[in-house]
PDB file of C-alpha atoms in Angstrom:
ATOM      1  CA  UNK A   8      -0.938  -9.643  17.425  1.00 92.00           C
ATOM      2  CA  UNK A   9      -1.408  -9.713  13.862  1.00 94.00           C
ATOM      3  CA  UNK A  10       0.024  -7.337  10.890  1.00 95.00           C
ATOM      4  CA  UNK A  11      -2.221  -5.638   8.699  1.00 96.00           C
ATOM      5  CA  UNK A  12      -1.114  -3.631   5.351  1.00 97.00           C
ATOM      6  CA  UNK A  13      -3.059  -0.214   5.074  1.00 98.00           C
ATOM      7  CA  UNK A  14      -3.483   2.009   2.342  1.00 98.00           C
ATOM      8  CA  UNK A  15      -4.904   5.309   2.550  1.00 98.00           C
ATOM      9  CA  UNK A  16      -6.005   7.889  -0.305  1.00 98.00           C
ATOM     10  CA  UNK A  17      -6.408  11.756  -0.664  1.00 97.00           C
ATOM     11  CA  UNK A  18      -6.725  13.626   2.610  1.00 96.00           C
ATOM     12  CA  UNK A  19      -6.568   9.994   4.854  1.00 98.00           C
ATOM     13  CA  UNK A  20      -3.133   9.821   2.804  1.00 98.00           C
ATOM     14  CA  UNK A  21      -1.847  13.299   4.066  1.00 97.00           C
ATOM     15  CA  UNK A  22      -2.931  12.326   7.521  1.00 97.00           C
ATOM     16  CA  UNK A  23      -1.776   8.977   7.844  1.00 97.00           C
ATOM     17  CA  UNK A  24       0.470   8.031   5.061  1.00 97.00           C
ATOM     18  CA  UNK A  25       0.210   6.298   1.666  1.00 97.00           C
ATOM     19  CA  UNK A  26       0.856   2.599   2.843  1.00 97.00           C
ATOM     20  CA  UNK A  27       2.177   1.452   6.064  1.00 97.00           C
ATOM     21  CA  UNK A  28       1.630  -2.129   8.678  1.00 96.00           C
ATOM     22  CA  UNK A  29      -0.177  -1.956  12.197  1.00 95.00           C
ATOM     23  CA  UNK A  30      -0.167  -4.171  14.610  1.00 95.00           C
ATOM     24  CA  UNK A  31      -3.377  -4.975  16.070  1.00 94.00           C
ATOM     25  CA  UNK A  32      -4.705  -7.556  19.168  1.00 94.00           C
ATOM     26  CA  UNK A  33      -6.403 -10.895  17.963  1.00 91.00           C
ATOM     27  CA  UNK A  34      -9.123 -11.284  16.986  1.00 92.00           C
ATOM     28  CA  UNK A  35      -8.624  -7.909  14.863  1.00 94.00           C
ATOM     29  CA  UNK A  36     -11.900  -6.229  14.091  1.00 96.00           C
ATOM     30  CA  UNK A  37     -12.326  -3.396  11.728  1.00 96.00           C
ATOM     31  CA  UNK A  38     -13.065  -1.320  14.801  1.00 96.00           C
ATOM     32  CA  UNK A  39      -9.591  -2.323  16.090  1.00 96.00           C
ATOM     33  CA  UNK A  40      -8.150  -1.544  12.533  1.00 97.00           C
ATOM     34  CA  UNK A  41      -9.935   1.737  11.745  1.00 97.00           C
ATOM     35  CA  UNK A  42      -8.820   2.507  15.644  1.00 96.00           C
ATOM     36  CA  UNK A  43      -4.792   1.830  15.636  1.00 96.00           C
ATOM     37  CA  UNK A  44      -5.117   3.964  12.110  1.00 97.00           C
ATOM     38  CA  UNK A  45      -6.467   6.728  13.287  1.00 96.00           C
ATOM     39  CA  UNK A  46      -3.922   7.157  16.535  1.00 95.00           C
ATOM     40  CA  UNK A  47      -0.950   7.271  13.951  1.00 95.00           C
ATOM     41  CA  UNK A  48      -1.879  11.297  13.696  1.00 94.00           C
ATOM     42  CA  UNK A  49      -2.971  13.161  16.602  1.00 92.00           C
ATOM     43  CA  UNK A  50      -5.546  14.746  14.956  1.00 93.00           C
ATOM     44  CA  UNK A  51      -6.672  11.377  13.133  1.00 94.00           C
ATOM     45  CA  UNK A  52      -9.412   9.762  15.078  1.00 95.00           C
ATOM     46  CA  UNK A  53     -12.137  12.070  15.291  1.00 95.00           C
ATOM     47  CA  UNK A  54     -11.315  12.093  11.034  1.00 96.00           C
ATOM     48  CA  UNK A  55     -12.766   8.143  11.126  1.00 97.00           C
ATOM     49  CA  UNK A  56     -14.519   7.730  14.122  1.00 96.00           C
ATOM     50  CA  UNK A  57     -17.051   9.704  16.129  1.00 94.00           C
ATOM     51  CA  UNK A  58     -17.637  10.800  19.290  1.00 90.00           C
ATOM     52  CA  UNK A  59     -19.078   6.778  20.478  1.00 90.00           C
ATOM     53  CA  UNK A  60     -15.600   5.180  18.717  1.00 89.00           C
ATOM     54  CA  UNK A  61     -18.314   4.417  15.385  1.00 93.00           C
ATOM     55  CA  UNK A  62     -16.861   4.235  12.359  1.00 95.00           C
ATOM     56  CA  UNK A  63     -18.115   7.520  10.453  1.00 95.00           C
ATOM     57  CA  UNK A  64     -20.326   6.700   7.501  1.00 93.00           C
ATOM     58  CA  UNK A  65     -18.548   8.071   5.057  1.00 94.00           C
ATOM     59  CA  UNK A  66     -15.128   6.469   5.274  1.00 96.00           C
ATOM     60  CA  UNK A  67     -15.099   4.045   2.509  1.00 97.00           C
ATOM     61  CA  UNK A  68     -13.524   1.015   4.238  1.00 97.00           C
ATOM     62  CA  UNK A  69     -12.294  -1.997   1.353  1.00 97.00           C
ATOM     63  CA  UNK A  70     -10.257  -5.058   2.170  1.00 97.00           C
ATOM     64  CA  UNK A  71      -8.544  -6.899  -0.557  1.00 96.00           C
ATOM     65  CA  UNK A  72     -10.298  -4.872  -2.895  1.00 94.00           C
ATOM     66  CA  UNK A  73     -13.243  -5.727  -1.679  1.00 94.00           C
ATOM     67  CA  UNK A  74     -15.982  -2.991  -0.110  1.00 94.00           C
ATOM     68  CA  UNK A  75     -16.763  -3.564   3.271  1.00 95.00           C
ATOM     69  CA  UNK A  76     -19.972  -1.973   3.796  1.00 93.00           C
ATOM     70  CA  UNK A  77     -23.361  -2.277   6.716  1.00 90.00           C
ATOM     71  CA  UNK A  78     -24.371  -1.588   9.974  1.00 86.00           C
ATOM     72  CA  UNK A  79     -22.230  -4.132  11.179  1.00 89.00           C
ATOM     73  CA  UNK A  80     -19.037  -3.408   9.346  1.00 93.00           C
ATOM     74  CA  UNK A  81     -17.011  -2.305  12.679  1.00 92.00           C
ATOM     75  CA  UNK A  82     -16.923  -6.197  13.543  1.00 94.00           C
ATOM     76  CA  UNK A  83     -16.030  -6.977  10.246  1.00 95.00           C
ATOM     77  CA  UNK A  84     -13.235  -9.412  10.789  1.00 95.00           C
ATOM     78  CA  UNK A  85      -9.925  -8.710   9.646  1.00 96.00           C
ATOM     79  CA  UNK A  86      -6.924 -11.604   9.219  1.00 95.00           C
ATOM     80  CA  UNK A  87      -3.217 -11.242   9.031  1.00 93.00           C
ATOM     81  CA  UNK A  88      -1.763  -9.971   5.537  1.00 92.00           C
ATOM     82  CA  UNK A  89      -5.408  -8.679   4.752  1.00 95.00           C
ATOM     83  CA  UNK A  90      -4.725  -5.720   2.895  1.00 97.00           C
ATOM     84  CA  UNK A  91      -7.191  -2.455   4.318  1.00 98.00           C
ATOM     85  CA  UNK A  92      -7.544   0.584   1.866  1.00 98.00           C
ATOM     86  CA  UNK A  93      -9.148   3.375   3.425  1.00 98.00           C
ATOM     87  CA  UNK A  94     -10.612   6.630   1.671  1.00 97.00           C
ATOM     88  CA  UNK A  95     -13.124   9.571   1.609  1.00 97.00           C
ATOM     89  CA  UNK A  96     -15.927   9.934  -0.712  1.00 96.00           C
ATOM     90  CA  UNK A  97     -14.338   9.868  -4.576  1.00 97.00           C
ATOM     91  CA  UNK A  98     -14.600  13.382  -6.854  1.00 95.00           C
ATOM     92  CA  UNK A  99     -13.505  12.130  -9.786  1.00 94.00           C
ATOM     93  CA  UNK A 100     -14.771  12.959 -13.547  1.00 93.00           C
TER      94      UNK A 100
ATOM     95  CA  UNK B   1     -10.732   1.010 -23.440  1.00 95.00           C
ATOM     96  CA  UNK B   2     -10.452   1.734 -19.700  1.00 97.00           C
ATOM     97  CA  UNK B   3      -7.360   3.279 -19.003  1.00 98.00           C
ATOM     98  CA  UNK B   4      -6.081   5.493 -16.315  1.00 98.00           C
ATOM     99  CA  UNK B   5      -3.250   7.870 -17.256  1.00 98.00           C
ATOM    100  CA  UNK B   6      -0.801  10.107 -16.409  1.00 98.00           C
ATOM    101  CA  UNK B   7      -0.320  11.194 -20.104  1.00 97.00           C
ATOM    102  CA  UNK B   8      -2.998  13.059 -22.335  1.00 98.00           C
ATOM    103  CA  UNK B   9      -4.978  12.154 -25.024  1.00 98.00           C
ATOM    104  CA  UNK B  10      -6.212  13.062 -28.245  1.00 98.00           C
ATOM    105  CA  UNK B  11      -9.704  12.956 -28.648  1.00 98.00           C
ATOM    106  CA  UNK B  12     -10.411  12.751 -32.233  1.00 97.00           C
ATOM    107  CA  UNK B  13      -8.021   9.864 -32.739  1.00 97.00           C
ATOM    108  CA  UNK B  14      -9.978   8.042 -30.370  1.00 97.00           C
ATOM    109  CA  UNK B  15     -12.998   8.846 -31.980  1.00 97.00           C
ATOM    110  CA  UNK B  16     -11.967   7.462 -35.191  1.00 97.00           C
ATOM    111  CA  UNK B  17     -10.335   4.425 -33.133  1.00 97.00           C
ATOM    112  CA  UNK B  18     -14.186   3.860 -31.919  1.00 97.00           C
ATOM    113  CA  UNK B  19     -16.196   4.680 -35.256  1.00 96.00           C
ATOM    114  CA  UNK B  20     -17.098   1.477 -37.647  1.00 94.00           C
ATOM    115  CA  UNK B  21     -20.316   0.769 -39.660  1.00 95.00           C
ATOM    116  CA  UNK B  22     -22.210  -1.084 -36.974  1.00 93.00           C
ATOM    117  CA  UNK B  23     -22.883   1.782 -34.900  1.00 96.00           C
ATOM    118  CA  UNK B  24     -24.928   4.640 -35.618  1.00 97.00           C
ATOM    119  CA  UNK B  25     -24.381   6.949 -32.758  1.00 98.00           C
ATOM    120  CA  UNK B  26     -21.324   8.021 -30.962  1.00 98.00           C
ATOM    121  CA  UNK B  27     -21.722  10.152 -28.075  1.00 98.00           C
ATOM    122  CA  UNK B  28     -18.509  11.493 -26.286  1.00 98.00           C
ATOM    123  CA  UNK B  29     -18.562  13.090 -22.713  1.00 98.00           C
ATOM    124  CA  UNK B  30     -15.268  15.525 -22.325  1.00 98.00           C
ATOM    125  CA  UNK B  31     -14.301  16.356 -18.669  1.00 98.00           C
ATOM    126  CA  UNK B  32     -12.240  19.625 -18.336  1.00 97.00           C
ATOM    127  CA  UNK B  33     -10.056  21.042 -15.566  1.00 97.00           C
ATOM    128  CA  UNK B  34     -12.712  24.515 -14.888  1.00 94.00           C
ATOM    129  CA  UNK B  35     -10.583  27.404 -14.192  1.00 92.00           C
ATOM    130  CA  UNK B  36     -11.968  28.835 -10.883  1.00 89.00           C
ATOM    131  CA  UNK B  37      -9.049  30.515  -9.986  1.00 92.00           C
ATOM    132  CA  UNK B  38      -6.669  27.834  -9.574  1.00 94.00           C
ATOM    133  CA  UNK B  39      -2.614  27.552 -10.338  1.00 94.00           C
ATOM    134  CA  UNK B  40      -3.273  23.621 -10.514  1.00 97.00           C
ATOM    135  CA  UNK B  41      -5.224  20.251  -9.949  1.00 97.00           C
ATOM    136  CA  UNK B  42      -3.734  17.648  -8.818  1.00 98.00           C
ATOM    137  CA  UNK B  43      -5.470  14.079  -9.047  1.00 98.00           C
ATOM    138  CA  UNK B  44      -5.321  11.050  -7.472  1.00 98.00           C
ATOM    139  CA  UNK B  45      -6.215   7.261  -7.925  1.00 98.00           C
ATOM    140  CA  UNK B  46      -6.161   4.343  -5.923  1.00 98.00           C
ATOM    141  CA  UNK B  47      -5.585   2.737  -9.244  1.00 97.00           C
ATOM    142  CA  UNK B  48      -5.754  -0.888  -8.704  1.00 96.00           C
ATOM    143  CA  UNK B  49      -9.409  -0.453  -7.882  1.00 97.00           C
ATOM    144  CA  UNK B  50     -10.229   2.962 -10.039  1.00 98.00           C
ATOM    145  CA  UNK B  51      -9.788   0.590 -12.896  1.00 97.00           C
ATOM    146  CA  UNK B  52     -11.883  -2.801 -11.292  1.00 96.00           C
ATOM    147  CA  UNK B  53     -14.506  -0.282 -10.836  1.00 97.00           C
ATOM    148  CA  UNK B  54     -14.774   1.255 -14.549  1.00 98.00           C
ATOM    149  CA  UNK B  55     -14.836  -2.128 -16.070  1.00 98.00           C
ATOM    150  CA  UNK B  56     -17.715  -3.084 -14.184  1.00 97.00           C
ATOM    151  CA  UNK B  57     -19.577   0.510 -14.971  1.00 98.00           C
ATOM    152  CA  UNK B  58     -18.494  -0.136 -18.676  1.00 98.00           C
ATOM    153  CA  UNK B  59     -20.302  -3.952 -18.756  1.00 98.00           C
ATOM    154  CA  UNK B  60     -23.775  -2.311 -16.419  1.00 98.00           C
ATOM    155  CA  UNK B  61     -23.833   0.389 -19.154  1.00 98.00           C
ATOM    156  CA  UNK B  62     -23.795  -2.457 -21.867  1.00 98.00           C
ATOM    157  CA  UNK B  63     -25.933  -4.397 -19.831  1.00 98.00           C
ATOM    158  CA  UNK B  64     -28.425  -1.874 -19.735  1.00 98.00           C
ATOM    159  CA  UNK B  65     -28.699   0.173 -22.309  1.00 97.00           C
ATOM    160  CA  UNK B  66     -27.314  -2.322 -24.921  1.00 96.00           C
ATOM    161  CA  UNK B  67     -24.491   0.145 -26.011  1.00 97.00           C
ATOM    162  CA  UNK B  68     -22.040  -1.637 -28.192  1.00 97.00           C
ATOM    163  CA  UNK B  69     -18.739   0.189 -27.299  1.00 97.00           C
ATOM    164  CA  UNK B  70     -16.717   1.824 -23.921  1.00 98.00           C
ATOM    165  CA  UNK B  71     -13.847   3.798 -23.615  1.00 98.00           C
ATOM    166  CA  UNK B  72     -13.103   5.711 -20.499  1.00 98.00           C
ATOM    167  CA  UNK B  73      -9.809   7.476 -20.072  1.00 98.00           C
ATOM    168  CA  UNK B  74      -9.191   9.087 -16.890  1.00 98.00           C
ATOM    169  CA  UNK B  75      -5.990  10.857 -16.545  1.00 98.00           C
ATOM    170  CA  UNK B  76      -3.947  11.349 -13.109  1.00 98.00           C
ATOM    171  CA  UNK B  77      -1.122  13.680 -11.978  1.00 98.00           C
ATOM    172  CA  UNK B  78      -0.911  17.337 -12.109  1.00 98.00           C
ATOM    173  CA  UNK B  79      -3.265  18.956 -14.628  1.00 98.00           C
ATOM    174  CA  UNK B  80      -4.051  22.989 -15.189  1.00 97.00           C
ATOM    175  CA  UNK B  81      -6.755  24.998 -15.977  1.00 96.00           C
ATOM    176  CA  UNK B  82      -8.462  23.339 -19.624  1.00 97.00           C
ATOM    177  CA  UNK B  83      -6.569  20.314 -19.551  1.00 98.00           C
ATOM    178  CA  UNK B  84      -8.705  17.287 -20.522  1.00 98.00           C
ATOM    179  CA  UNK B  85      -9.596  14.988 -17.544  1.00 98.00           C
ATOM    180  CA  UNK B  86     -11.700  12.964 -18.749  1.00 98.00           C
ATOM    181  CA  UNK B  87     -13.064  11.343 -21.942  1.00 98.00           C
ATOM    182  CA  UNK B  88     -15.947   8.886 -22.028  1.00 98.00           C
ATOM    183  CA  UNK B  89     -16.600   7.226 -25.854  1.00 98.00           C
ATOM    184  CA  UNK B  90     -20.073   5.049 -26.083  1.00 98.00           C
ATOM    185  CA  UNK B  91     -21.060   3.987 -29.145  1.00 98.00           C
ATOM    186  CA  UNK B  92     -24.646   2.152 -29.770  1.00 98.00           C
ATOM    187  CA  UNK B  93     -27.025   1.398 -32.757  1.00 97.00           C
ATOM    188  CA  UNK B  94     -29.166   4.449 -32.172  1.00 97.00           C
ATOM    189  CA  UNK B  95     -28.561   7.739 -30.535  1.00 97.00           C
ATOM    190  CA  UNK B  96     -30.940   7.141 -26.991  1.00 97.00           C
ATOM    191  CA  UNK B  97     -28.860   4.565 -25.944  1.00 98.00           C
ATOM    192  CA  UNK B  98     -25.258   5.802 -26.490  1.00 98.00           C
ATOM    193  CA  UNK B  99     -26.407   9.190 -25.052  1.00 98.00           C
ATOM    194  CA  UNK B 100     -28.299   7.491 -22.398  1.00 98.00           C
ATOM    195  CA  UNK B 101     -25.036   4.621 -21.922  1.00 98.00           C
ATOM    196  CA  UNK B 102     -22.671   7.868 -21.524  1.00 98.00           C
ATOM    197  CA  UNK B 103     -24.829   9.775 -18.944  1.00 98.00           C
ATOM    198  CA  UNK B 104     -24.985   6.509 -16.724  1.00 98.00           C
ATOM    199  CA  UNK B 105     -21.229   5.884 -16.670  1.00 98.00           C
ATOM    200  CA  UNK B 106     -20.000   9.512 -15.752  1.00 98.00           C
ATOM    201  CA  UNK B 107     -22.342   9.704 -12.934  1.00 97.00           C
ATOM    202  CA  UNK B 108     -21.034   6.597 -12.061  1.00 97.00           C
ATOM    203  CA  UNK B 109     -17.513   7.268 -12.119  1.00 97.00           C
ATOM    204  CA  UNK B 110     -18.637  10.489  -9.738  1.00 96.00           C
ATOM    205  CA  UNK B 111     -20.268   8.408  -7.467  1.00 95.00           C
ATOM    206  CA  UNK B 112     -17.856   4.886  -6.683  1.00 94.00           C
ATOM    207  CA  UNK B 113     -14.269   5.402  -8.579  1.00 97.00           C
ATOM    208  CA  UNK B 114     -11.848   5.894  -6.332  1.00 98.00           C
ATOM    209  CA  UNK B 115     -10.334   8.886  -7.869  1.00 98.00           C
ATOM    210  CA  UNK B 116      -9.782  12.494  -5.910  1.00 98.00           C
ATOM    211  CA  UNK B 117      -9.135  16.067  -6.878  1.00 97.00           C
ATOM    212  CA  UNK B 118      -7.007  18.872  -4.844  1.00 97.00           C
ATOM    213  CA  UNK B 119      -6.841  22.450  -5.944  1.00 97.00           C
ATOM    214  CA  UNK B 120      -4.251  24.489  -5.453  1.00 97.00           C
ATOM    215  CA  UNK B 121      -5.081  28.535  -5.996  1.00 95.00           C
ATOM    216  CA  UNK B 122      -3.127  31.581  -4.274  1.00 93.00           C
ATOM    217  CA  UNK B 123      -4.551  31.071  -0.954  1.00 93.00           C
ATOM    218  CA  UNK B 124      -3.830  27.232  -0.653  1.00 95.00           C
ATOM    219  CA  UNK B 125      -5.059  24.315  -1.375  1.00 96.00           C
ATOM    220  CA  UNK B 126      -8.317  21.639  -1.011  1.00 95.00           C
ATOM    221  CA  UNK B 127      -9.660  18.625  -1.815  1.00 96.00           C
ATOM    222  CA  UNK B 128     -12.583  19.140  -4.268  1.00 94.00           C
ATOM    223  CA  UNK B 129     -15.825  17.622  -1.869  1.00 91.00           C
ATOM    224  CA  UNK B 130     -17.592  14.292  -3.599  1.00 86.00           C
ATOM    225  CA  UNK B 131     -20.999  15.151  -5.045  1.00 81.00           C
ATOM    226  CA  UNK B 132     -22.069  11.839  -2.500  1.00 73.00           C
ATOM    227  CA  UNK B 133     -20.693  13.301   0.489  1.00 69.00           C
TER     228      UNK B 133
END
């Protein structure tokens, strides 16, 4: 198992909390991530994932700071003490 | 100046702050809290990377249109209706580009800074829906 900080923003904050660890199964994929996240609030999954466990479009998924962003960004890899921030589309200005 | 705030500002001071002699044109963008009903707005930031993200809109805008000065403010916290939200200050050589330069950056900011809005009126509350939802 490895330990992953999380931050989430706006309504994935309400849901889920501001910043908080998971524990997820090596090797950790963004799937796995996105996964153990949404479980922390019964009503959480179907908020990042749809109905096929794909990570909806329109969560914006960064690590480090970093965008993570593709077709492929479910396998994204994800190490120990990475830092995931998780958010909806901004409405700023 | 890219700052994100919890304070206000006041935008004629920063207007002088921005004017000198080698620009010809500055154009200012003003965002305002739009009273449609609402007790409050309360905004949000995931700050670290709100403020990553307007430096690199502020050196595309100068990469693009030439523009010679930035300053984006973006205040935070609990705001009513006409509070100031926002203030954008480009200043370039000519007119096209600082209006140009300031058009770019706020539909920017609308489109990739992490920054949120919730309303509060009577009835409730909601998060204001991205324009790139």
């Amino acid at each position: 198992m490895v330990t992953i900080k999380v931050r989430a923003f706006a309504r994935f904050r309400e849901l889920f909390g501001d910043s908080f660890e998971i524990q997820v199964s090596t090797p950790a994929t963004m799937h796995s991530v996105i996964q153990a996240v949404g479980k922390r609030n019964e009503r959480g999954l179907p908020e990042l994932m749809d109905g096929e466990g794909k990570i909806i479009r329109s969560v914006i998924i960064l690590v480090n700071r970093e965008r993570i962003t593709g077709e492929r960004r479910e396998e994204h890899s994800v190490a120990g003490g990475d830092e995931v921030a998780i958010y909806p589309p901004v409405a700023g200005g | 100046m890219i700052q994100i705030t919890r304070e206000d500002f006041d935008v004629s001071e920063l207007l002088s702050e921005a004017r000198n002699s080698e620009m010809g044109a500055l154009v200012s963008f003003l965002g305002v809290v739009r009273d449609d009903g609402i007790q409050k707005m309360e905004i949000e930031a995931y700050e670290e990377v709100a403020r990553q993200e307007l430096a690199r809109i502020r050196d595309e805008a100068i990469a693009r249109f030439g523009v010679r000065r930035v300053d984006i403010i973006h205040r935070i916290g609990s705001l009513l209706a006409g509070d100031q939200i926002v203030l954008i200050i480009v200043g370039a050589s000519h007119r096209k580009a600082a209006f140009q330069g300031c058009e770019y950056i706020i539909d920017q900011i609308k489109e990739s800074v992490p920054i949120w809005k919730k309303e509060y009126t009577a009835h409730g509350s909601r998060w204001v829906p991205g324009e790139h939802e």
